[in-house]
Structures are given as C-alpha cells and as structure tokens.
Tab-separated table of C-alpha atoms and ligand atoms in Angstrom:
chain	number	residue	atom	x	y	z
A	74	UNK	CA	98.580	-3.546	63.716
A	75	UNK	CA	97.897	-7.316	63.845
A	76	UNK	CA	100.910	-9.329	62.708
A	77	UNK	CA	103.368	-6.489	63.435
A	78	UNK	CA	106.952	-7.620	63.976
A	79	UNK	CA	107.689	-6.025	67.368
A	80	UNK	CA	111.451	-6.263	66.808
A	81	UNK	CA	111.072	-3.796	63.919
A	82	UNK	CA	109.378	-1.166	66.098
A	83	UNK	CA	111.190	1.660	67.837
A	84	UNK	CA	110.234	3.768	70.840
A	85	UNK	CA	107.497	6.257	69.955
A	86	UNK	CA	106.031	4.257	67.056
A	87	UNK	CA	102.229	4.093	66.773
A	88	UNK	CA	101.818	0.708	68.423
A	89	UNK	CA	100.645	0.172	71.987
A	90	UNK	CA	103.849	-1.748	72.825
A	91	UNK	CA	106.155	0.881	71.287
A	92	UNK	CA	104.537	4.282	71.784
A	93	UNK	CA	105.477	4.337	75.494
A	94	UNK	CA	109.158	3.360	75.127
A	95	UNK	CA	111.552	0.724	73.782
A	96	UNK	CA	109.312	-2.256	72.912
A	97	UNK	CA	111.940	-4.800	73.966
A	98	UNK	CA	111.838	-3.366	77.501
A	99	UNK	CA	108.055	-3.158	77.750
A	100	UNK	CA	107.934	-5.952	80.349
A	101	UNK	CA	110.824	-4.617	82.428
A	102	UNK	CA	109.616	-1.015	82.539
A	103	UNK	CA	106.239	-2.172	83.840
A	104	UNK	CA	107.698	-4.576	86.389
A	105	UNK	CA	110.207	-2.084	87.800
A	106	UNK	CA	107.416	0.420	88.567
A	107	UNK	CA	105.386	-2.282	90.298
A	108	UNK	CA	108.402	-3.425	92.306
A	109	UNK	CA	109.275	0.147	93.345
A	110	UNK	CA	105.788	0.918	94.599
A	111	UNK	CA	105.530	-2.378	96.480
A	112	UNK	CA	108.901	-1.626	98.101
A	113	UNK	CA	107.561	1.789	99.131
A	114	UNK	CA	104.640	0.104	100.862
A	115	UNK	CA	101.863	-0.145	98.266
A	116	UNK	CA	99.139	-2.476	99.537
A	117	UNK	CA	96.043	-3.799	97.806
A	118	UNK	CA	93.678	-1.424	99.608
A	119	UNK	CA	95.632	1.688	98.607
A	120	UNK	CA	94.477	4.034	95.865
A	121	UNK	CA	96.916	4.642	93.034
A	122	UNK	CA	96.959	7.242	90.289
A	123	UNK	CA	99.006	6.098	87.297
A	124	UNK	CA	99.548	9.459	85.642
A	125	UNK	CA	100.249	9.173	81.897
A	126	UNK	CA	99.455	5.461	82.202
A	127	UNK	CA	99.978	4.817	78.486
A	128	UNK	CA	99.258	1.241	77.450
A	129	UNK	CA	99.095	0.002	81.059
A	130	UNK	CA	102.690	-1.189	80.921
A	131	UNK	CA	102.745	-0.998	84.731
A	132	UNK	CA	98.972	-0.622	85.000
A	133	UNK	CA	98.267	-4.236	84.060
A	134	UNK	CA	100.332	-5.383	87.080
A	135	UNK	CA	98.774	-2.828	89.451
A	136	UNK	CA	95.301	-3.805	88.235
A	137	UNK	CA	95.825	-7.412	89.197
A	138	UNK	CA	97.235	-6.489	92.603
A	139	UNK	CA	94.957	-3.679	93.795
A	140	UNK	CA	91.446	-4.133	95.162
A	141	UNK	CA	88.404	-3.191	93.129
A	142	UNK	CA	88.188	0.539	92.365
A	143	UNK	CA	91.684	1.389	93.608
A	144	UNK	CA	93.446	1.904	90.239
A	145	UNK	CA	93.087	5.246	88.438
A	146	UNK	CA	94.721	6.143	85.134
A	147	UNK	CA	95.050	9.443	83.291
A	148	UNK	CA	96.079	9.205	79.651
A	149	UNK	CA	95.163	11.518	76.728
A	150	UNK	CA	95.819	8.779	74.146
A	151	UNK	CA	92.805	6.578	74.831
A	152	UNK	CA	93.848	4.158	72.054
A	153	UNK	CA	96.798	3.030	74.221
A	154	UNK	CA	94.522	1.953	77.053
A	155	UNK	CA	92.107	0.281	74.628
A	156	UNK	CA	94.981	-1.571	72.947
A	157	UNK	CA	96.215	-2.866	76.290
A	158	UNK	CA	92.745	-3.943	77.413
A	159	UNK	CA	92.031	-5.709	74.114
A	160	UNK	CA	95.392	-7.471	73.825
A	161	UNK	CA	96.656	-8.040	77.378
A	162	UNK	CA	94.356	-7.145	80.243
A	163	UNK	CA	90.979	-8.410	79.040
A	164	UNK	CA	87.470	-7.126	79.704
A	165	UNK	CA	86.932	-9.621	82.546
A	166	UNK	CA	89.664	-8.074	84.714
A	167	UNK	CA	88.330	-4.600	83.942
A	168	UNK	CA	84.844	-5.732	85.021
A	169	UNK	CA	86.243	-7.235	88.233
A	170	UNK	CA	88.666	-4.447	89.242
A	171	UNK	CA	86.694	-1.488	87.895
A	172	UNK	CA	89.617	0.825	87.130
A	173	UNK	CA	88.755	4.428	86.339
A	174	UNK	CA	90.293	6.287	83.440
A	175	UNK	CA	90.335	9.895	82.350
A	176	UNK	CA	91.647	11.174	79.037
A	177	UNK	CA	92.407	14.827	79.808
A	178	UNK	CA	95.660	16.377	78.635
A	179	UNK	CA	95.516	19.335	81.056
A	180	UNK	CA	97.376	17.643	83.926
A	181	UNK	CA	94.095	17.736	85.879
A	182	UNK	CA	94.080	15.140	88.636
A	183	UNK	CA	90.920	16.200	90.504
A	184	UNK	CA	88.718	14.505	87.892
A	185	UNK	CA	88.070	11.461	90.115
A	186	UNK	CA	87.386	13.427	93.345
A	187	UNK	CA	89.857	11.073	95.032
A	188	UNK	CA	92.858	11.582	97.298
A	189	UNK	CA	95.547	9.058	96.430
A	190	UNK	CA	97.926	7.032	98.582
A	191	UNK	CA	100.344	6.848	95.653
A	192	UNK	CA	100.864	8.706	92.382
A	193	UNK	CA	103.312	7.370	89.784
A	194	UNK	CA	104.432	9.363	86.742
A	195	UNK	CA	107.006	7.303	84.874
A	196	UNK	CA	108.601	9.011	81.856
A	197	UNK	CA	106.104	11.863	81.850
A	198	UNK	CA	108.229	14.770	83.146
A	199	UNK	CA	110.987	13.666	80.759
A	200	UNK	CA	108.723	15.032	78.008
A	201	UNK	CA	107.319	18.103	79.728
A	202	UNK	CA	108.353	21.746	79.938
A	203	UNK	CA	108.917	23.370	83.318
A	204	UNK	CA	105.557	25.162	83.322
A	205	UNK	CA	103.712	21.854	82.752
A	206	UNK	CA	105.727	20.158	85.514
A	207	UNK	CA	104.795	23.003	87.879
A	208	UNK	CA	101.091	22.588	87.082
A	209	UNK	CA	101.314	18.808	87.415
A	210	UNK	CA	103.089	18.865	90.790
A	211	UNK	CA	100.658	21.438	92.207
A	212	UNK	CA	97.742	19.256	91.082
A	213	UNK	CA	99.413	16.058	92.359
A	214	UNK	CA	99.781	17.677	95.768
A	215	UNK	CA	96.106	18.668	95.836
A	216	UNK	CA	95.107	15.079	94.936
A	217	UNK	CA	97.447	13.389	97.410
A	218	UNK	CA	96.560	12.137	100.893
A	219	UNK	CA	98.543	13.955	103.631
A	220	UNK	CA	100.748	10.846	103.971
A	221	UNK	CA	100.705	10.013	100.255
A	222	UNK	CA	103.759	9.344	98.110
A	223	UNK	CA	104.538	10.519	94.569
A	224	UNK	CA	107.206	8.835	92.443
A	225	UNK	CA	108.279	10.272	89.127
A	226	UNK	CA	111.167	9.993	86.706
A	227	UNK	CA	113.216	12.778	85.171
A	228	UNK	CA	116.001	12.941	82.649
A	229	UNK	CA	118.654	14.425	84.888
A	230	UNK	CA	121.146	16.491	82.895
A	231	UNK	CA	123.620	19.359	83.044
A	232	UNK	CA	121.184	21.878	81.607
A	233	UNK	CA	117.478	22.727	81.797
A	234	UNK	CA	114.999	22.511	78.960
A	235	UNK	CA	113.683	26.049	78.558
A	236	UNK	CA	111.144	25.421	75.793
A	237	UNK	CA	107.410	25.049	76.235
A	238	UNK	CA	104.759	22.360	75.960
A	239	UNK	CA	105.011	18.598	75.463
A	240	UNK	CA	107.994	17.045	73.647
A	241	UNK	CA	107.460	13.553	72.208
A	242	UNK	CA	108.959	11.098	71.536
A	243	UNK	CA	112.031	13.236	72.185
A	244	UNK	CA	113.093	13.863	75.778
A	245	UNK	CA	114.015	16.925	77.801
A	246	UNK	CA	116.410	17.166	80.737
A	247	UNK	CA	116.591	19.107	83.982
A	248	UNK	CA	119.353	19.679	86.499
A	249	UNK	CA	118.991	18.120	89.931
A	250	UNK	CA	118.765	21.593	91.484
A	251	UNK	CA	115.912	22.511	89.113
A	252	UNK	CA	114.025	19.334	90.012
A	253	UNK	CA	114.436	20.273	93.686
A	254	UNK	CA	113.083	23.740	92.857
A	255	UNK	CA	109.991	22.213	91.174
A	256	UNK	CA	109.302	20.383	94.449
A	257	UNK	CA	109.861	23.467	96.598
A	258	UNK	CA	107.542	25.577	94.445
A	259	UNK	CA	104.829	22.924	94.801
A	260	UNK	CA	105.325	22.727	98.587
A	261	UNK	CA	106.575	19.132	98.481
A	262	UNK	CA	109.484	17.369	100.139
A	263	UNK	CA	111.711	15.541	97.664
A	264	UNK	CA	114.470	12.928	97.467
A	265	UNK	CA	116.313	11.303	94.622
A	266	UNK	CA	115.944	7.526	94.769
A	267	UNK	CA	118.728	5.071	93.944
A	268	UNK	CA	116.136	2.783	92.271
A	269	UNK	CA	117.584	1.544	88.985
A	270	UNK	CA	116.328	3.022	85.730
A	271	UNK	CA	118.062	2.251	82.413
A	272	UNK	CA	117.848	5.880	81.209
A	273	UNK	CA	116.254	8.218	83.742
A	274	UNK	CA	116.341	9.005	87.464
A	275	UNK	CA	113.634	8.267	90.011
A	276	UNK	CA	112.486	10.909	92.521
A	277	UNK	CA	109.965	10.757	95.328
A	278	UNK	CA	107.837	13.630	96.649
A	279	UNK	CA	105.529	13.971	99.624
A	280	UNK	CA	103.675	16.554	101.689
A	281	UNK	CA	104.873	14.626	104.765
A	282	UNK	CA	108.632	14.677	105.369
A	283	UNK	CA	108.192	11.379	107.233
A	284	UNK	CA	107.304	9.715	103.930
A	285	UNK	CA	110.652	10.615	102.382
A	286	UNK	CA	112.947	7.583	102.812
A	287	UNK	CA	115.873	8.124	105.186
A	288	UNK	CA	119.416	6.873	104.555
A	289	UNK	CA	118.870	3.402	105.973
A	290	UNK	CA	115.679	3.000	103.936
A	291	UNK	CA	117.336	4.195	100.723
A	292	UNK	CA	119.753	1.269	100.755
A	293	UNK	CA	116.765	-1.042	100.188
A	294	UNK	CA	115.720	0.847	97.083
A	295	UNK	CA	118.206	-0.424	94.529
A	296	UNK	CA	115.895	-1.907	91.906
A	297	UNK	CA	118.652	-4.349	91.017
A	298	UNK	CA	117.948	-7.096	88.490
A	299	UNK	CA	120.132	-10.192	88.723
A	300	UNK	CA	120.957	-12.687	85.959
A	301	UNK	CA	119.839	-10.358	83.201
A	302	UNK	CA	122.910	-9.121	81.284
A	303	UNK	CA	120.888	-6.263	79.788
A	304	UNK	CA	120.443	-4.772	83.266
A	305	UNK	CA	123.783	-5.818	84.811
A	306	UNK	CA	124.651	-2.187	85.534
A	307	UNK	CA	121.733	-2.177	88.024
A	308	UNK	CA	123.989	-3.967	90.526
A	309	UNK	CA	127.460	-4.443	89.019
A	310	UNK	CA	129.024	-0.998	89.098
A	311	UNK	CA	132.021	-2.261	87.114
A	312	UNK	CA	129.634	-2.799	84.223
A	313	UNK	CA	128.670	0.909	84.102
A	314	UNK	CA	131.128	1.558	81.281
A	315	UNK	CA	129.901	-1.552	79.592
A	316	UNK	CA	126.378	-0.193	79.985
A	317	UNK	CA	127.372	2.857	77.991
A	318	UNK	CA	128.909	0.708	75.288
A	319	UNK	CA	125.709	-1.353	75.239
A	320	UNK	CA	123.628	1.796	74.694
A	321	UNK	CA	125.784	3.110	71.872
A	322	UNK	CA	126.564	-0.229	70.239
A	323	UNK	CA	124.021	-2.843	71.299
A	324	UNK	CA	125.343	-5.453	68.864
A	325	UNK	CA	128.838	-5.304	70.337
A	326	UNK	CA	127.491	-5.623	73.859
A	327	UNK	CA	125.232	-8.543	73.013
A	328	UNK	CA	128.189	-10.360	71.408
A	329	UNK	CA	130.524	-9.816	74.372
A	330	UNK	CA	127.835	-10.913	76.835
A	331	UNK	CA	127.116	-14.033	74.797
A	332	UNK	CA	130.862	-14.813	74.664
A	333	UNK	CA	131.188	-14.349	78.438
A	334	UNK	CA	128.144	-16.495	79.157
A	335	UNK	CA	129.362	-19.213	76.779
A	336	UNK	CA	132.689	-19.282	78.648
A	337	UNK	CA	130.893	-19.554	81.992
A	338	UNK	CA	128.655	-22.353	80.739
A	339	UNK	CA	131.631	-24.227	79.256
A	340	UNK	CA	133.489	-23.830	82.563
A	341	UNK	CA	130.418	-24.925	84.501
A	342	UNK	CA	130.064	-21.559	86.268
A	343	UNK	CA	132.522	-19.404	88.262
B	420	LIG	C1	106.844	7.574	77.805
B	420	LIG	S1	105.132	7.304	77.970
B	420	LIG	C2	105.072	6.542	79.562
B	420	LIG	C3	103.798	5.788	79.813
B	420	LIG	C4	103.700	5.087	81.162
B	420	LIG	N1	103.886	5.992	82.256
B	420	LIG	C5	104.685	3.945	81.221
B	420	LIG	O1	105.667	4.010	81.964
B	420	LIG	O2	104.452	2.975	80.514
B	420	LIG	C6	104.438	8.926	78.264
B	420	LIG	C7	102.935	8.901	78.312
B	420	LIG	O3	102.434	10.191	78.674
B	420	LIG	C8	101.255	10.402	77.930
B	420	LIG	N2	100.888	11.834	77.918
B	420	LIG	C9	101.066	12.737	76.935
B	420	LIG	N3	100.572	13.942	77.294
B	420	LIG	C10	100.064	13.792	78.539
B	420	LIG	C11	99.375	14.666	79.441
B	420	LIG	N4	99.125	15.938	79.135
B	420	LIG	N5	98.974	14.167	80.618
B	420	LIG	C12	99.229	12.864	80.946
B	420	LIG	N6	99.866	11.994	80.131
B	420	LIG	C13	100.278	12.456	78.944
B	420	LIG	C14	101.583	9.824	76.568
B	420	LIG	O4	100.435	9.609	75.794
B	420	LIG	C15	102.308	8.553	76.976
B	420	LIG	O5	101.435	7.479	77.129
C-alpha cells in the first residue's frame, strides 16, 4: 500500500491506518485511550492488555510508556500489528519493550498466563454480538487482577443488536441497561464514564467496587480536547448540535469553523 493517499481511505479499508477506524482520526483515537488510562492511574510498571489492539493505534503510545514486558496485545489480524511495527513503531522498540502478541479470535485472554492491571477494548464490543461480549467479559474477569480495571467502548443506542457473531466494519448498538446486564452476568461492577468519544460511549468495569470512580472522580474524566474545532463538542456543550451537523455534513462544518476562526484571527482573538 506504499504511496496510498490516506485522505482517499475510509474506515474499514484494508490499510493499517484505515482498517481500525476513520484514518483522519487515527492519532486522536490512540491518544485519547492513552490519556484515559493514565488518568485512571496507569503507571509504567503496570501490565496492560490491549484487546483487539489493531494497528497499535493506542499500542504505540503504551509501548513507549510501559516498562519492558508490560504490554500485551490480542489481535486476529496479524497484518495490522506488522504494518504498525514496520511503519511506525520500529523493531528497535519491540526489541527493547518486548511486547507480547496473540492472534486468537476466540476472545481467549488466558493465553499469556498473566493477570492484568488494566484491560482496554476500544471499539471491539461495538462490533460484537451479545454472546461474544458475554464470553469476552467472563474471560476479562478471569485475567484481571482483583484490583484491576477494564475500560471498553460501546455504541449506546435505543435497541439491542440481537444477531450473532462479529459485525465489521459495520457497528452494533446496545441499550445502557443491556450493557449493565452484561457486567452483572460477568460478576463485574460497572460505570459509564463521561470521557469524550466522538461516536461511542466509554464504560469501566472492575471486580473491586472501590475501583469504580465515584462522583467526585468522574468530574476529572472529561477527555476534553481544547483548540481543536473537530472535537469542540468534547467541552463546549453548545456545539453539540454543531457536532451533529459536522457528522452529517463535514464540508459545511469545516467551512463554518474556518469562517469563525478567520473572524477571530482578524479581530485578534475574543
Ligand atoms: C475498530 S478496531 C479497533 C482497534 C483498536 N482497539 C483501536 O482502538 O485502534 C476493532 C479491532 O478488533 C479486531 N478484532 C476482530 N475480531 C476480534 C476478536 N475475535 N478478538 C479480538 N479482536 C478482534 C479487529 O481486527 C480490529 O483490529
């Protein structure tokens, strides 16, 4: 895929920068996962399972941060990991940090014989049927330290996907109450997080209720991004409607933002 024009790719295309989501948000979607886990207390000596790690969108940041042997990735599409290592991460970092990868597609997390401090599954359950989510959460629990933390995203909707198997690159939605039921059935405590996501909703799970953020902690989990018009609705609630317009008519949004910025620049700022 050398020489590919990234701007021509769309989410789900067979390119390591596109297969995992919108290519123009590849950087952001990696950074926001890293920022969330650091805010939840991830330290360099912790062990992290990046479940469905794809092309190391977040993994490349975790790899740099974590100590040797602390990053674990599960991803059935090995070519995504190889693409990321060849084009972004480099063999030297792999030799230094010694990440471990497994390519199973059975939601098996005991393959490393490790209990994790953190498990992240970003945009995995948004493609999975309820029976797969049940298997995954049961396995996550068995691979989690007693004080460990799981974070995962869901497409929260008004109805539940009742089909089977893996849906890709399409997405499936679940009601909040169904997501809570998944947690209950796996024997996990759960909370919805206010951490910003441009399309989905973040949830956290733990065996230990003490690892579920309380109200005063939740206010620190906004995930806001300042000075980036694309993500203005992460902090400016009045731009929510504008966010919807942006999603349905990106050209219109880009034009209005540019106009607004031009005005500000001409005026010398507010
Ligand atoms: C939307 S991508 C998200 C990738 C990554 N979590 C990120 O945020 O960049 C979903 C990923 O799940 C992977 N996947 C598909 N089936 C899987 C399975 N059975 N177990 C784990 N991951 C799977 C896909 O190959 C893909 O890389």
